[in-house]
mmCIF file of C-alpha atoms in Angstrom:
data_model
loop_
_atom_site.group_PDB
_atom_site.id
_atom_site.type_symbol
_atom_site.label_atom_id
_atom_site.label_comp_id
_atom_site.label_asym_id
_atom_site.label_seq_id
_atom_site.Cartn_x
_atom_site.Cartn_y
_atom_site.Cartn_z
ATOM 1 C CA MET A 19 0.000 0.000 0.000
ATOM 2 C CA THR A 20 1.316 3.472 -0.842
ATOM 3 C CA LEU A 21 0.267 7.026 -0.049
ATOM 4 C CA GLY A 22 -1.094 7.348 -3.582
ATOM 5 C CA SER A 23 -3.741 4.691 -2.930
ATOM 6 C CA GLY A 24 -6.284 7.297 -1.818
ATOM 7 C CA ASN A 25 -7.093 5.458 1.424
ATOM 8 C CA MET A 26 -4.984 6.796 4.300
ATOM 9 C CA ARG A 27 -6.350 4.250 6.809
ATOM 10 C CA LEU A 28 -5.117 1.349 4.678
ATOM 11 C CA THR A 29 -1.792 3.109 4.089
ATOM 12 C CA VAL A 30 -0.950 3.355 7.806
ATOM 13 C CA GLN A 31 -2.475 0.012 8.805
ATOM 14 C CA CYS A 32 -0.185 -2.723 10.118
ATOM 15 C CA PRO A 33 0.167 -5.280 7.301
ATOM 16 C CA ALA A 34 -1.329 -8.724 7.837
ATOM 17 C CA GLY A 35 1.146 -11.129 9.393
ATOM 18 C CA GLU A 36 3.278 -8.392 11.004
ATOM 19 C CA GLU A 37 3.600 -8.108 14.774
ATOM 20 C CA LEU A 38 2.048 -4.738 15.712
ATOM 21 C CA ASN A 39 4.708 -3.581 18.222
ATOM 22 C CA GLU A 40 7.583 -4.471 15.887
ATOM 23 C CA TRP A 41 5.886 -2.740 12.951
ATOM 24 C CA PHE A 42 5.192 0.351 15.077
ATOM 25 C CA ALA A 43 8.780 0.511 16.406
ATOM 26 C CA THR A 44 10.279 0.164 12.929
ATOM 27 C CA ASN A 45 8.065 2.887 11.479
ATOM 28 C CA THR A 46 8.732 5.189 14.439
ATOM 29 C CA ILE A 47 12.489 4.866 13.891
ATOM 30 C CA ASP A 48 12.045 5.469 10.153
ATOM 31 C CA PHE A 49 9.972 8.590 10.900
ATOM 32 C CA PHE A 50 12.660 9.893 13.289
ATOM 33 C CA ASN A 51 15.436 9.242 10.756
ATOM 34 C CA ASP A 52 13.503 10.961 7.959
ATOM 35 C CA THR A 53 12.686 13.932 10.196
ATOM 36 C CA SER A 54 16.320 14.209 11.303
ATOM 37 C CA LEU A 55 17.521 14.130 7.690
ATOM 38 C CA LEU A 56 14.996 16.782 6.663
ATOM 39 C CA TRP A 57 15.974 19.021 9.601
ATOM 40 C CA GLY A 58 19.632 18.684 8.629
ATOM 41 C CA ILE A 59 18.790 19.861 5.118
ATOM 42 C CA VAL A 60 16.549 22.822 5.992
ATOM 43 C CA CYS A 61 18.551 24.114 8.964
ATOM 44 C CA PRO A 62 22.165 24.720 7.962
ATOM 45 C CA SER A 63 24.679 24.913 10.806
ATOM 46 C CA ASP A 64 25.846 28.387 9.761
ATOM 47 C CA LEU A 65 22.609 30.123 10.798
ATOM 48 C CA PRO A 66 23.142 33.069 13.116
ATOM 49 C CA PRO A 67 22.432 32.269 16.765
ATOM 50 C CA GLN A 68 18.949 33.081 18.012
ATOM 51 C CA SER A 69 17.946 34.371 21.411
ATOM 52 C CA PRO A 70 15.445 32.454 23.544
ATOM 53 C CA GLY A 71 11.954 33.138 22.255
ATOM 54 C CA GLU A 72 13.081 33.771 18.680
ATOM 55 C CA GLY A 73 12.101 31.537 15.829
ATOM 56 C CA PHE A 74 9.129 30.515 13.793
ATOM 57 C CA PRO A 75 6.316 31.307 14.057
ATOM 58 C CA GLU A 76 6.871 34.743 15.507
ATOM 59 C CA GLY A 77 5.576 35.135 19.041
ATOM 60 C CA VAL A 78 5.806 31.446 19.990
ATOM 61 C CA GLU A 79 7.798 30.736 23.153
ATOM 62 C CA TYR A 80 9.802 27.505 23.157
ATOM 63 C CA CYS A 81 10.605 25.904 26.520
ATOM 64 C CA TRP A 82 12.458 22.658 27.197
ATOM 65 C CA ALA A 83 12.675 20.271 30.125
ATOM 66 C CA ASP A 84 13.703 16.629 29.850
ATOM 67 C CA GLY A 85 12.715 15.755 33.410
ATOM 68 C CA ILE A 86 16.195 14.445 34.199
ATOM 69 C CA ASN A 87 18.911 17.035 33.523
ATOM 70 C CA ILE A 88 16.557 19.997 33.122
ATOM 71 C CA ILE A 89 13.669 19.750 35.567
ATOM 72 C CA THR A 90 12.247 23.270 35.328
ATOM 73 C CA PRO A 91 11.462 24.302 31.726
ATOM 74 C CA VAL A 92 13.939 26.805 30.299
ATOM 75 C CA ARG A 93 13.310 29.228 27.445
ATOM 76 C CA CYS A 94 15.151 28.445 24.235
ATOM 77 C CA SER A 95 15.133 29.441 20.576
ATOM 78 C CA ALA A 96 13.279 27.381 17.981
ATOM 79 C CA ILE A 97 16.555 25.933 16.684
ATOM 80 C CA GLU A 98 17.701 24.986 20.196
ATOM 81 C CA TYR A 99 14.318 23.397 20.888
ATOM 82 C CA VAL A 100 14.482 21.166 17.804
ATOM 83 C CA ASP A 101 18.059 20.231 18.747
ATOM 84 C CA HIS A 102 16.887 19.232 22.236
ATOM 85 C CA VAL A 103 14.045 17.126 20.789
ATOM 86 C CA MET A 104 16.271 15.365 18.240
ATOM 87 C CA THR A 105 18.992 14.535 20.806
ATOM 88 C CA TRP A 106 16.693 13.643 23.724
#
């Protein structure tokens, strides 16, 4: 089944004969890898640094806490936030 089939439910359905948890884990890892690759393409490392609270969309405040190293949420820029999420 492909995305061009016109039926999104069938496209994202676990194929017959596949173990659901294994299928879900594999697709989650694939989604992360694809997202990481896309982020690496659209966000070059030579962007000027941003201050906390800056980013897209304008006016959105990004805060991060991982519950282990950073308990109380701290303000960060959009780029820092995505970096935190992708390395968490």
